[in-house]
XYZ file of C-alpha atoms in Angstrom:
318
model
C 26.791 5.803 20.171
C 23.623 7.874 19.724
C 23.069 8.838 15.941
C 22.604 12.316 14.985
C 19.539 11.675 13.097
C 16.755 9.143 12.913
C 14.990 9.004 9.561
C 11.494 7.574 9.896
C 9.932 6.217 6.817
C 6.301 5.098 6.768
C 5.753 2.752 3.927
C 2.685 1.108 2.493
C 3.021 -0.818 -0.903
C 6.124 1.155 -1.564
C 8.260 -1.391 -3.442
C 8.949 1.074 -6.355
C 10.392 3.746 -4.156
C 11.544 2.478 -0.886
C 15.139 1.505 -1.866
C 15.710 4.934 -3.349
C 14.451 6.659 -0.325
C 16.505 4.634 2.193
C 19.700 4.979 -0.033
C 19.248 8.805 0.120
C 18.926 8.792 3.824
C 22.027 6.573 4.192
C 24.036 8.957 1.838
C 23.842 11.799 4.326
C 27.238 13.393 4.763
C 28.991 14.417 7.971
C 26.207 13.062 10.259
C 25.520 9.741 11.852
C 22.271 8.235 10.655
C 19.827 5.449 11.550
C 16.823 4.502 9.283
C 13.612 3.253 10.671
C 11.283 1.895 8.120
C 7.836 1.128 9.328
C 5.812 -1.152 7.123
C 2.021 -0.549 7.348
C 0.792 -4.028 6.247
C 2.099 -3.636 2.660
C 0.897 -6.328 0.145
C 3.982 -6.044 -2.021
C 7.651 -6.570 -1.628
C 8.256 -3.465 0.650
C 9.489 -5.378 3.691
C 11.723 -7.742 1.667
C 13.415 -4.799 -0.023
C 13.874 -2.870 3.137
C 15.263 -5.832 4.978
C 17.896 -6.220 2.302
C 19.793 -3.293 3.731
C 22.223 -3.990 6.624
C 20.258 -4.370 9.846
C 22.793 -2.232 11.703
C 21.842 0.696 9.389
C 18.223 0.101 8.730
C 15.659 -1.150 11.180
C 12.376 -2.572 9.720
C 9.228 -2.631 11.780
C 6.356 -4.607 10.263
C 3.028 -3.564 11.907
C 0.507 -6.203 12.633
C -2.382 -3.963 11.578
C -2.705 -0.951 9.255
C -2.543 2.229 11.310
C -2.254 4.882 8.597
C 0.415 7.439 7.847
C 0.273 8.918 11.413
C 0.192 5.546 13.252
C 3.132 4.248 11.176
C 5.151 7.371 11.857
C 4.367 7.256 15.592
C 5.721 3.754 15.729
C 8.881 4.990 14.050
C 9.114 7.806 16.572
C 8.829 5.320 19.364
C 11.804 3.379 17.899
C 14.082 6.344 17.013
C 17.219 6.975 19.169
C 18.677 9.919 17.192
C 19.054 13.421 18.558
C 17.044 14.616 15.662
C 14.001 12.977 13.770
C 13.544 13.514 10.159
C 10.444 12.202 8.359
C 10.954 10.901 4.805
C 8.161 9.715 2.697
C 8.753 6.284 1.044
C 8.725 7.730 -2.529
C 10.759 10.766 -1.839
C 14.395 11.468 -1.458
C 16.850 13.864 0.435
C 19.971 15.601 -0.690
C 23.317 14.230 0.762
C 24.013 17.530 2.581
C 20.610 18.221 3.912
C 20.794 17.038 7.546
C 24.152 18.698 8.266
C 22.978 21.885 6.946
C 19.711 21.716 8.878
C 21.257 20.679 12.089
C 23.881 23.396 11.934
C 21.232 26.053 11.261
C 18.937 24.780 14.110
C 21.653 24.577 16.682
C 23.124 27.983 15.720
C 19.762 29.518 16.654
C 18.925 27.133 19.612
C 15.882 25.944 17.670
C 13.924 22.663 18.175
C 12.551 22.630 14.684
C 14.027 23.305 11.212
C 12.503 23.250 7.776
C 13.815 23.884 4.282
C 12.706 24.468 0.754
C 11.141 21.555 -1.330
C 12.425 20.380 -4.748
C 9.404 19.242 -6.582
C 10.343 16.389 -9.025
C 7.796 15.851 -11.631
C 9.008 12.652 -13.133
C 10.645 11.864 -15.397
C 12.561 15.107 -15.774
C 10.891 18.193 -14.321
C 12.335 19.903 -11.166
C 11.606 23.218 -9.641
C 11.803 24.713 -6.122
C 8.524 24.906 -4.395
C 9.020 28.155 -2.775
C 10.782 31.227 -4.045
C 14.233 31.384 -2.377
C 14.027 35.158 -1.891
C 10.671 34.696 -0.083
C 12.208 32.210 2.416
C 15.347 34.189 3.043
C 13.008 37.068 4.190
C 11.435 34.568 6.662
C 14.352 33.148 8.560
C 11.960 31.773 11.256
C 8.296 30.172 10.970
C 5.796 31.153 13.677
C 2.453 29.596 14.302
C 0.451 32.372 12.739
C 2.396 32.435 9.491
C 2.241 28.639 9.370
C -1.477 28.590 9.769
C -1.872 31.364 7.173
C 0.199 29.287 4.830
C -2.318 26.418 5.078
C -5.536 27.969 3.739
C -7.704 25.888 1.243
C -8.080 27.172 -2.303
C -5.193 29.565 -2.016
C -2.257 28.712 -4.216
C -0.695 25.500 -5.585
C 1.560 24.789 -2.628
C 1.407 25.452 1.007
C 3.535 25.360 4.121
C 1.886 21.900 4.794
C 4.265 20.525 2.318
C 7.507 21.281 4.286
C 9.141 18.358 6.055
C 10.370 19.561 9.478
C 13.214 18.044 11.355
C 12.558 17.884 15.102
C 14.658 17.694 18.057
C 13.524 14.308 19.610
C 13.746 15.395 23.134
C 11.494 18.324 22.417
C 8.880 16.024 20.961
C 9.092 13.690 24.001
C 8.914 16.512 26.432
C 6.003 17.907 24.959
C 4.159 14.602 24.268
C 3.839 15.472 20.606
C 2.621 12.717 18.290
C 0.692 12.282 15.025
C -3.009 12.320 15.120
C -3.856 8.734 13.999
C -7.390 9.531 12.934
C -6.167 11.663 9.927
C -5.250 10.238 6.586
C -4.631 13.660 5.073
C -3.298 16.647 6.986
C -1.452 14.834 9.759
C 1.808 16.549 9.111
C 0.032 19.932 9.548
C -1.383 19.102 12.810
C 1.878 18.004 14.287
C 3.916 20.978 13.121
C 1.139 23.380 14.254
C 1.151 21.591 17.696
C 4.921 21.907 17.960
C 4.746 25.563 17.241
C 1.831 26.076 19.595
C 3.861 24.482 22.286
C 6.591 27.099 21.980
C 8.821 25.247 19.468
C 11.277 27.571 17.814
C 11.455 26.877 14.033
C 14.144 28.159 11.748
C 14.004 28.113 7.847
C 16.647 27.042 5.344
C 15.801 28.739 2.038
C 17.684 26.131 -0.126
C 15.977 22.892 -1.159
C 17.151 19.746 0.493
C 14.098 17.506 0.238
C 12.891 16.184 -3.058
C 9.067 15.678 -3.485
C 8.466 13.175 -6.286
C 5.303 13.318 -8.385
C 4.632 10.710 -10.935
C 2.770 11.960 -14.178
C 1.648 15.194 -12.327
C -1.465 13.428 -10.983
C -3.315 13.810 -7.786
C -1.643 11.451 -5.388
C -4.735 10.537 -3.291
C -8.430 11.036 -3.902
C -9.744 13.856 -1.757
C -12.977 12.994 -0.115
C -15.480 14.732 2.174
C -14.648 12.630 5.272
C -11.085 13.614 5.043
C -11.903 17.349 5.330
C -14.444 16.575 8.115
C -11.681 14.800 10.062
C -9.393 17.877 9.544
C -12.198 20.129 10.917
C -12.447 18.006 13.948
C -8.634 17.964 14.465
C -8.468 21.686 14.034
C -11.159 22.164 16.608
C -9.206 20.065 19.064
C -6.052 21.976 18.305
C -7.853 25.301 19.125
C -9.298 23.812 22.183
C -5.859 22.620 23.622
C -3.663 25.597 22.447
C -3.524 29.224 23.472
C -3.377 31.287 20.325
C -2.211 34.826 20.017
C -4.490 37.422 18.102
C -2.519 36.745 14.831
C -2.679 32.999 15.010
C -6.290 33.151 16.025
C -7.262 35.312 13.067
C -5.254 32.930 10.698
C -7.107 29.916 12.227
C -10.491 31.651 11.729
C -9.583 32.022 8.033
C -8.479 28.329 7.880
C -11.480 27.157 9.471
C -13.737 28.838 6.989
C -11.787 27.554 4.103
C -12.057 23.943 5.400
C -15.824 24.523 5.806
C -16.121 25.817 2.272
C -14.113 22.826 1.095
C -16.350 20.356 2.823
C -19.421 22.093 1.217
C -17.860 22.121 -2.165
C -17.054 18.427 -1.949
C -20.620 17.637 -0.703
C -22.106 19.738 -3.540
C -19.902 17.844 -6.045
C -20.950 14.530 -4.543
C -24.654 15.428 -4.782
C -24.502 16.606 -8.336
C -22.606 13.424 -9.324
C -25.345 11.315 -7.450
C -27.995 13.208 -9.392
C -29.676 14.781 -6.470
C -30.194 18.426 -7.614
C -32.431 19.322 -4.841
C -29.938 18.310 -2.124
C -27.133 20.229 -4.161
C -29.387 23.355 -4.232
C -29.767 23.180 -0.354
C -26.061 22.810 0.082
C -25.475 25.747 -2.294
C -28.093 27.955 -0.239
C -26.414 27.097 2.910
C -22.819 27.985 1.728
C -22.825 30.179 -1.505
C -19.184 29.893 -1.474
C -19.362 26.252 -2.619
C -21.407 27.365 -5.696
C -18.830 30.037 -6.627
C -16.033 27.441 -6.700
C -18.030 25.620 -9.524
C -17.083 28.441 -11.831
C -13.759 26.639 -12.180
C -14.139 23.190 -13.950
C -14.751 20.527 -11.099
C -11.583 18.454 -11.924
C -9.355 21.598 -11.919
C -10.734 22.742 -8.631
C -10.380 19.371 -6.992
C -6.725 19.333 -8.272
C -6.165 22.761 -6.627
C -7.838 21.855 -3.366
C -5.825 18.516 -3.175
C -2.610 20.378 -3.754
C -3.483 22.905 -0.933
C -4.067 19.974 1.440
C -0.587 18.479 0.829
C -1.580 14.862 -0.024
C 0.463 12.213 1.719
C 0.714 10.288 -1.593
C 0.658 6.538 -1.329
C 2.469 6.313 2.109
C 0.720 4.015 4.517
C -2.874 3.775 3.583
C -4.740 0.690 3.154
């Protein structure tokens, strides 16, 4: 019998969290579930731990070469058989009633995509909702323009890029939607933007059902210039292949400007660290906004910038 939901978990050196993630997926109430764990060439006990679960409940795919988070999730998408696909990071968890709630909301609205609020768990004991519930209740659907506008660099601590959408699998297949395997940061954003750009109807559940775990409040992944440059290329391809209405086009223009500012800022920081002040001065002259960002201490600015990019944490990066 076809399961209601396929959980796809991309894992890289995830021995400390993979069992907790899988157990939370298997604990879903009132839905049938399959879990697909895709190991991206881990060097620890991730595969051993994942294979300790019953194989009829948890399928483990061990990749022959590291493909990054997007590539690992694509392999999981290819293997999934459920009516819906839910992506779960290997160090996160989901609430037991999440999938039943989200599927009911999506099917009632004839939607192909559904997102919910995020519970931010700052280990060991801090918990808070990422988005204000009243704000999400006032936004029962998420369109492309609002999604792009919610992913602008340097604006706010959290962005819509953090949401973990649940997709109708036949919609993904029909539209040929897959992760961009060239991205190591921002791959989730491009997939959801593409789904919305292809006409996907997305509804919003204001209550939190996904728990995003942060250890020690640190930046999960070092943000580097090449990450932002890759995002700029991916955004340019998105604009080339999708027709944007005026609101979405305006939001995209703001996002592109912010990505360019981020690239200039990271280049400026690198040049200052390398002790090349003349090059740094040239960068500042070409993009004065990069210089303005130095008014905030560099570490704090990098923290804010990394948060706005929704780091994919340790999942699936060599």
